[in-house]
Tab-separated table of C-alpha atoms in Angstrom:
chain	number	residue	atom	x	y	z
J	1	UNK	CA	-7.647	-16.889	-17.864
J	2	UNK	CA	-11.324	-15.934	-17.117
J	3	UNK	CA	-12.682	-14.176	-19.621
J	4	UNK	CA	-14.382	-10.364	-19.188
J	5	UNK	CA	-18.136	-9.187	-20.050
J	6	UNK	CA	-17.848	-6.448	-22.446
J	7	UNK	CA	-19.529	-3.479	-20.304
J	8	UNK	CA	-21.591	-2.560	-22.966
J	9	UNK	CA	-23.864	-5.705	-21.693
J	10	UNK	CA	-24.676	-3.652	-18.662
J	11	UNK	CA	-27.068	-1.821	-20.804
J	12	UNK	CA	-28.985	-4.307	-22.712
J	13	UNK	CA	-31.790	-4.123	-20.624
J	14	UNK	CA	-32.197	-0.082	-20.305
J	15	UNK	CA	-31.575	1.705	-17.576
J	16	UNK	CA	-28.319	-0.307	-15.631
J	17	UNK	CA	-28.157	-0.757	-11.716
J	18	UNK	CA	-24.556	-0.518	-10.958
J	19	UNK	CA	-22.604	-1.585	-6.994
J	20	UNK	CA	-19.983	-0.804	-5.778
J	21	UNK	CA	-18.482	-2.933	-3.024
J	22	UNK	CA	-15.351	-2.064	-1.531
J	23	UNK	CA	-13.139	-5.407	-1.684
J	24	UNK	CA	-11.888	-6.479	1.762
J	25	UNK	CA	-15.062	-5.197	3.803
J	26	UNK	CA	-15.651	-6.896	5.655
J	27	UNK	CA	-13.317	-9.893	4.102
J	28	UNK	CA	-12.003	-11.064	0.902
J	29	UNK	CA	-13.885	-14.066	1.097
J	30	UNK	CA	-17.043	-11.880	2.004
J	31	UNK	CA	-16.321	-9.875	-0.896
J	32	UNK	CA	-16.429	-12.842	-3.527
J	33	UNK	CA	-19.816	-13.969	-1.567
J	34	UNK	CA	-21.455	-10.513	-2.664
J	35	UNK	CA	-20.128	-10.301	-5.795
J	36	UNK	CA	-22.359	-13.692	-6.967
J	37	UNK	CA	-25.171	-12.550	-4.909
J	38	UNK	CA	-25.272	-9.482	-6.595
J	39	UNK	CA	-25.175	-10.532	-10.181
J	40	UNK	CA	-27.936	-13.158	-8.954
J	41	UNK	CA	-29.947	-10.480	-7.845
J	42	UNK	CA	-29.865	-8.877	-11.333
J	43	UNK	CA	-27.129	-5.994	-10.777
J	44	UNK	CA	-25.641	-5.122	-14.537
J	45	UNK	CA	-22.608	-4.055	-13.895
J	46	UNK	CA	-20.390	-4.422	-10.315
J	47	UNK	CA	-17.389	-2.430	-9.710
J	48	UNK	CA	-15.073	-3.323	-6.849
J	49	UNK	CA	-13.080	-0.841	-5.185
J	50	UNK	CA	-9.156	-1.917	-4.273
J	51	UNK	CA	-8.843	-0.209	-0.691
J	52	UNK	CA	-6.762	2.744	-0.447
J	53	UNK	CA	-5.245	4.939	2.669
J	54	UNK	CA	-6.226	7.877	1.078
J	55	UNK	CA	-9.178	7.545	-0.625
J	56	UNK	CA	-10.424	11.218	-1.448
J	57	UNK	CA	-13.306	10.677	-3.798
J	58	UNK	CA	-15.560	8.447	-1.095
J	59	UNK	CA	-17.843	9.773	1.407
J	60	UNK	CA	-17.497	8.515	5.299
J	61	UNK	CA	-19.572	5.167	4.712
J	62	UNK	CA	-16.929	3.955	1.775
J	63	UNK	CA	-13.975	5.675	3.422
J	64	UNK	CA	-14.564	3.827	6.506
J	65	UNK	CA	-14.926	0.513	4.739
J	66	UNK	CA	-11.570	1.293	3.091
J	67	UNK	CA	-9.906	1.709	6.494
J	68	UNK	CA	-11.874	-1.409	7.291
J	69	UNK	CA	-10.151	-3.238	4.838
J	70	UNK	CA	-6.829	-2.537	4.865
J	71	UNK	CA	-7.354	-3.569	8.051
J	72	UNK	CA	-8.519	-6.564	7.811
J	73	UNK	CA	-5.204	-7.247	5.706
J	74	UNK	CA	-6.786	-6.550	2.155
J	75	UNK	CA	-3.815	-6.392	-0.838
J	76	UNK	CA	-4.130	-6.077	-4.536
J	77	UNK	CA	-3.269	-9.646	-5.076
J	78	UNK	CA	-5.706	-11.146	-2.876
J	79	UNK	CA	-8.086	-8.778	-4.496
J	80	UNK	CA	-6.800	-10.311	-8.122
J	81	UNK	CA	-7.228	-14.015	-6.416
J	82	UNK	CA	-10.683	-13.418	-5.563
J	83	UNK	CA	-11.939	-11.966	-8.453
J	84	UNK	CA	-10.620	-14.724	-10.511
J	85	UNK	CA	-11.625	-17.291	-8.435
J	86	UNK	CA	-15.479	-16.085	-9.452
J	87	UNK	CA	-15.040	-14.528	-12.289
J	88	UNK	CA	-16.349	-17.816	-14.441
J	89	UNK	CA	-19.942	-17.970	-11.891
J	90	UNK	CA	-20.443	-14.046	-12.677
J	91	UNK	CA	-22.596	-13.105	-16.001
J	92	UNK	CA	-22.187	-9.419	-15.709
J	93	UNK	CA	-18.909	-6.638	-16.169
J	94	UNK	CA	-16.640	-6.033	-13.395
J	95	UNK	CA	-14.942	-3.399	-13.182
J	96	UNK	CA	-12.367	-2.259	-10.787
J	97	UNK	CA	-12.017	1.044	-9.221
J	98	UNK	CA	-8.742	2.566	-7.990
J	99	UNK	CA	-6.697	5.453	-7.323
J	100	UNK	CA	-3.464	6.343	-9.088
J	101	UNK	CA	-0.788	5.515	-6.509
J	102	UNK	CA	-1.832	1.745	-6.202
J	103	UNK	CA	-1.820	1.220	-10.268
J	104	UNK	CA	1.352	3.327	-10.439
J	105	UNK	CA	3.367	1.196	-7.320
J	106	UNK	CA	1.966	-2.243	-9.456
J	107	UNK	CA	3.259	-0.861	-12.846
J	108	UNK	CA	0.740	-0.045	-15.312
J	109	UNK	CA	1.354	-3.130	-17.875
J	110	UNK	CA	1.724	-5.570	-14.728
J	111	UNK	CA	-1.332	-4.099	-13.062
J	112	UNK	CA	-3.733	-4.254	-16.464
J	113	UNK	CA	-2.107	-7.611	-17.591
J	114	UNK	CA	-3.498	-9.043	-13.850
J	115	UNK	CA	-6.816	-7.219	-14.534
J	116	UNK	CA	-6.890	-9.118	-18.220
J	117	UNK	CA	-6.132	-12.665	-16.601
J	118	UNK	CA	-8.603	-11.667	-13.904
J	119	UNK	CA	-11.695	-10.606	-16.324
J	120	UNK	CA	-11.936	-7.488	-15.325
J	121	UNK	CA	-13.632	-5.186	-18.394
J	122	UNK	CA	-13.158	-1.492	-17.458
J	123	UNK	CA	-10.825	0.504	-14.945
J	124	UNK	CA	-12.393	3.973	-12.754
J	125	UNK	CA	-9.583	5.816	-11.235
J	126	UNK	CA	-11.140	9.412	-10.012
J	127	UNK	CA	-7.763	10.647	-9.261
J	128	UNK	CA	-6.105	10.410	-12.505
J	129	UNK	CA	-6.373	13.731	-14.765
J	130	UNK	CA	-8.168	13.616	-17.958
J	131	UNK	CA	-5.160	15.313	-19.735
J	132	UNK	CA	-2.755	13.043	-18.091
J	133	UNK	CA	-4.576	9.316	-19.031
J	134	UNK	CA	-2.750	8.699	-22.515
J	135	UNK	CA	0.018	6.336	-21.032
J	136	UNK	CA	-2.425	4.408	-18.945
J	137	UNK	CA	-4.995	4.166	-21.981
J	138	UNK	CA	-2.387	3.013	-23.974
J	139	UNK	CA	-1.646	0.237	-21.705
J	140	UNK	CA	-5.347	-1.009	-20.873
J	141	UNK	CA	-5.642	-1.177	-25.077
J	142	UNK	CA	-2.717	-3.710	-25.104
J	143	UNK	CA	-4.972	-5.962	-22.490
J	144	UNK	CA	-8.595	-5.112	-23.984
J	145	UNK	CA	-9.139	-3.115	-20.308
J	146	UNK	CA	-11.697	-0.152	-21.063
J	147	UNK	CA	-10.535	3.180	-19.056
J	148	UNK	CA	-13.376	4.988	-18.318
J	149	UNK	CA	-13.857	8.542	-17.951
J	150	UNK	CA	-14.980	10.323	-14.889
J	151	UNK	CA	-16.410	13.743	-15.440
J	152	UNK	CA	-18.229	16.446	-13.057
J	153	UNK	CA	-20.034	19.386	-14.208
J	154	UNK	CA	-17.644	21.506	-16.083
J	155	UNK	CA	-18.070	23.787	-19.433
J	156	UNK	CA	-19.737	22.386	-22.644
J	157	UNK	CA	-15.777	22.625	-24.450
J	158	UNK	CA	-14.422	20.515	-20.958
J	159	UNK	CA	-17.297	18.141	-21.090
J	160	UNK	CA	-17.400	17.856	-24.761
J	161	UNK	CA	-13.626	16.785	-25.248
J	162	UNK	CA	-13.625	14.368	-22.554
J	163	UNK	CA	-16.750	13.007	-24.398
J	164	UNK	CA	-14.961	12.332	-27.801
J	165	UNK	CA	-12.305	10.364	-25.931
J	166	UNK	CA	-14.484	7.920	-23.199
J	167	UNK	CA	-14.818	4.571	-23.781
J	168	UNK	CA	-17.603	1.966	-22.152
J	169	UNK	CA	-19.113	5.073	-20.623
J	170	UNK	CA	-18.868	8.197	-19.054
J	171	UNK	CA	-18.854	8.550	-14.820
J	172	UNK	CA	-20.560	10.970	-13.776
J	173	UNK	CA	-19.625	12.115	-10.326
J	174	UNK	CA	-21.300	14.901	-8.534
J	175	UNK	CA	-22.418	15.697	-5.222
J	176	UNK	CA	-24.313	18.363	-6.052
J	177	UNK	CA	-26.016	15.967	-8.355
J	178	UNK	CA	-27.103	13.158	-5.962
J	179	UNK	CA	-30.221	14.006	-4.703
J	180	UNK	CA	-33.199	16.016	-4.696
J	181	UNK	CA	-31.252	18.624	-7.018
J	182	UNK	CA	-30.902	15.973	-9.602
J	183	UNK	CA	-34.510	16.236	-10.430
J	184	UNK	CA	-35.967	19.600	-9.612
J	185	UNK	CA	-34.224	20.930	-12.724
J	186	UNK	CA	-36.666	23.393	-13.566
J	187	UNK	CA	-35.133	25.834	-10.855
J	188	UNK	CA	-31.659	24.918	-11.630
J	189	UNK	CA	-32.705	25.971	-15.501
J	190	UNK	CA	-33.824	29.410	-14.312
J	191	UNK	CA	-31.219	30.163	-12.027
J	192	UNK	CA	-27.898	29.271	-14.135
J	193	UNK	CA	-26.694	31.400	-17.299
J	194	UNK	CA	-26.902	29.185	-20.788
J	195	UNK	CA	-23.913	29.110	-21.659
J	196	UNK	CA	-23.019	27.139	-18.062
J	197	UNK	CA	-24.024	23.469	-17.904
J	198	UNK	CA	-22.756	23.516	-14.587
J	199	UNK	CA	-24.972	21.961	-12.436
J	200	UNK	CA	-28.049	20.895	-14.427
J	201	UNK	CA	-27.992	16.799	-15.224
J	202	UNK	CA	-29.866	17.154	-18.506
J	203	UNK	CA	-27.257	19.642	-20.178
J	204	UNK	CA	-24.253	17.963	-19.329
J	205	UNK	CA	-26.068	14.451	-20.877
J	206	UNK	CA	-27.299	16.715	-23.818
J	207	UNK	CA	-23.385	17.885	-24.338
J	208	UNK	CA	-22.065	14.360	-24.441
J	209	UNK	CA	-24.288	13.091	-26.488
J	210	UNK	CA	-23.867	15.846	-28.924
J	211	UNK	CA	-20.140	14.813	-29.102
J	212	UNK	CA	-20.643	10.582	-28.463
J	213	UNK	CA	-23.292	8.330	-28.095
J	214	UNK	CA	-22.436	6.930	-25.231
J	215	UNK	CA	-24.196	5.460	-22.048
J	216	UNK	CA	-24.381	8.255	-18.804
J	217	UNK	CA	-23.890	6.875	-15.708
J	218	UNK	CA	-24.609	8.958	-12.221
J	219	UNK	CA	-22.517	8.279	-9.155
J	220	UNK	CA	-25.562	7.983	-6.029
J	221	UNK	CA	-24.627	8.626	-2.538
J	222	UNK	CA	-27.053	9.171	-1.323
J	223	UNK	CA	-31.258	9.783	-1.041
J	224	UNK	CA	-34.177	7.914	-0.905
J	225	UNK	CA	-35.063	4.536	-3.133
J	226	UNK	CA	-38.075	6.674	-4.755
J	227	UNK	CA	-35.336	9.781	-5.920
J	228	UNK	CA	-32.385	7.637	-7.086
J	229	UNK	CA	-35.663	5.962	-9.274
J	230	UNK	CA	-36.080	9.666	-10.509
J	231	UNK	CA	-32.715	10.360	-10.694
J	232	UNK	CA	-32.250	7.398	-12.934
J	233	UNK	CA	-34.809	7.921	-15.289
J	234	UNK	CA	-32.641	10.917	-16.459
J	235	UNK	CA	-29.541	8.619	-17.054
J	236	UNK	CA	-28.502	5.174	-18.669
J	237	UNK	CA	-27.388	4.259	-15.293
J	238	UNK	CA	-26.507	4.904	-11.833
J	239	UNK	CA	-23.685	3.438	-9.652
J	240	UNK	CA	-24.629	3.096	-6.552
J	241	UNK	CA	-21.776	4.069	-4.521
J	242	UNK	CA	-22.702	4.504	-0.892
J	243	UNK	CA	-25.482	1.622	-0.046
J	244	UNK	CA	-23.548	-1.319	0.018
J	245	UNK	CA	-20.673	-0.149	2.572
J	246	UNK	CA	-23.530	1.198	4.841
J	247	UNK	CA	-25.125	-2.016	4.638
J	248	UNK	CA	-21.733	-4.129	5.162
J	249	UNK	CA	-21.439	-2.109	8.161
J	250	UNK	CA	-24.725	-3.307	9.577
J	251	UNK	CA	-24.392	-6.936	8.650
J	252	UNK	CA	-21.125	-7.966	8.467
J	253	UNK	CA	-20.860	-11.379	6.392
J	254	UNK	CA	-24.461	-11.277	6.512
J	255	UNK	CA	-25.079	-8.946	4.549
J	256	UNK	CA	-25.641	-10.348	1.127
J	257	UNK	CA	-29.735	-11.026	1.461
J	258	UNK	CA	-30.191	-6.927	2.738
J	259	UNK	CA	-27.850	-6.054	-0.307
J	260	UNK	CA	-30.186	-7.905	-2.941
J	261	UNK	CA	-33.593	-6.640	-1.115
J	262	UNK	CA	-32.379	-3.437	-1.652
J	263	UNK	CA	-31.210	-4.027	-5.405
J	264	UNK	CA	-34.726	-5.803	-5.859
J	265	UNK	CA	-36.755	-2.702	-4.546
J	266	UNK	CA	-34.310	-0.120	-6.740
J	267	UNK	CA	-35.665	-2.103	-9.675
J	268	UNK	CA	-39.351	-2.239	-9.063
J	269	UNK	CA	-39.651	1.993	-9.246
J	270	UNK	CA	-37.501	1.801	-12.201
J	271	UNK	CA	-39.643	0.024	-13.976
């Protein structure tokens, strides 16, 4: 059995540089190729996405490389193979992300059990209700899995009970967030009522912590190298959801070397 990074490593250096890479896209093998480049390259946390037909919570770039996957015969086995097979050469958390119907169809204890022997630390499913997560969390307890909470900008009560209960950290996932408006929160103070957190980065972060002190983590999709910097400073992290499929697109199996460049570059403005 390999054995998992707790995810709390991710954030022993400060701020944490997070991937995801859609597993399958452009192969499996490829897949377990980027994974060790990445982790060379000083990533601190990668999650890898199990390709789904329906994948709702994805923009085009990550949609499309889900579609590419699936059709290049991508399964949740192979997926379970592969990440095993380089689990033991990896020094930082994996986690896996997936949707609902794929963990349901596996069964719950076979699918976290597989995820245990695998390594995998922490589980993101973005279409599974907060209210409805006790049977799953139950489950992932029984195999030392951390199920992590997504959350978007809601009420202080919404954001502050979903605080109390997270684990590993919280997922933030916004569009609205993303860019530009992430850090030009000055207008987004003067326009918004406050009692509404909605929409303004520094009061949802100021509600969870208030309830848990517990690592942020912003969901990217998109903007320039200089902004996600910005955006970052504002956070304990940022998952950078959109780059690498873009980038797989471009290069193919080649793509490894332009996925570390960019990683590299990320870091420097962070610093």
């Amino acid at each position: 059995m390999s054995k998992a990074v707790a995810i709390e490593k991710a954030f022993e250096k400060g701020k944490a540089i997070m991937v995801l890479l859609t597993a399958g896209d452009p192969s499996i093998e490829d897949t377990g190729k980027f994974i060790i480049e990445l982790d060379r390259a000083g990533v601190d946390l990668i999650e890898i996405g199990i390709p789904f037909s329906d994948p709702v919570a994805e923009n085009a770039d990550t949609q499309a490389a889900n579609i590419r996957a699936i059709e290049a015969g991508a399964n949740t086995d192979l997926i379970f193979d592969m990440i095993s097979s380089v689990r033991d050469e990896i020094t930082v958390p994996l986690v896996l992300k997936t949707y609902l119907n794929p963990a349901f169809y596996y069964g719950y204890e076979n699918f976290c059990k597989k995820c245990s022997e695998a390594g995998i630390s922490g589980l993101i499913i973005p279409d599974m209700p907060f209210e409805e997560r006790d049977e799953l969390a139950q489950v992932c307890e029984k195999f030392s899995i951390t199920l992590i909470s997504t959350a978007a900008p809601a009420n202080k009560s919404r954001i502050a009970k979903l605080s109390k209960e997270a684990e590993g950290f919280i997922y933030l996932s916004a569009p609205a967030l993303n860019t530009q408006a992430v850090i030009d929160e000055d207008r987004l103070e003067s326009e918004q009522n406050s009692s509404d957190i909605q929409g303004t980065l520094s009061r949802i972060i100021s509600c969870v912590k208030e309830e848990k002190q517990i690592p942020v983590v912003l969901c990217v999709r998109e903007g320039s190298l200089p902004v996600i910097a910005q955006a970052a400073s504002k956070v304990d992290g940022v998952m950078l959801e959109n780059f690498a499929s873009s980038i797989i697109y471009e290069y193919k199996s080649e793509a490894g070397k332009a996925l570390c460049e960019y990683v590299y570059e990320l870091r420097k403005l962070m610093e």
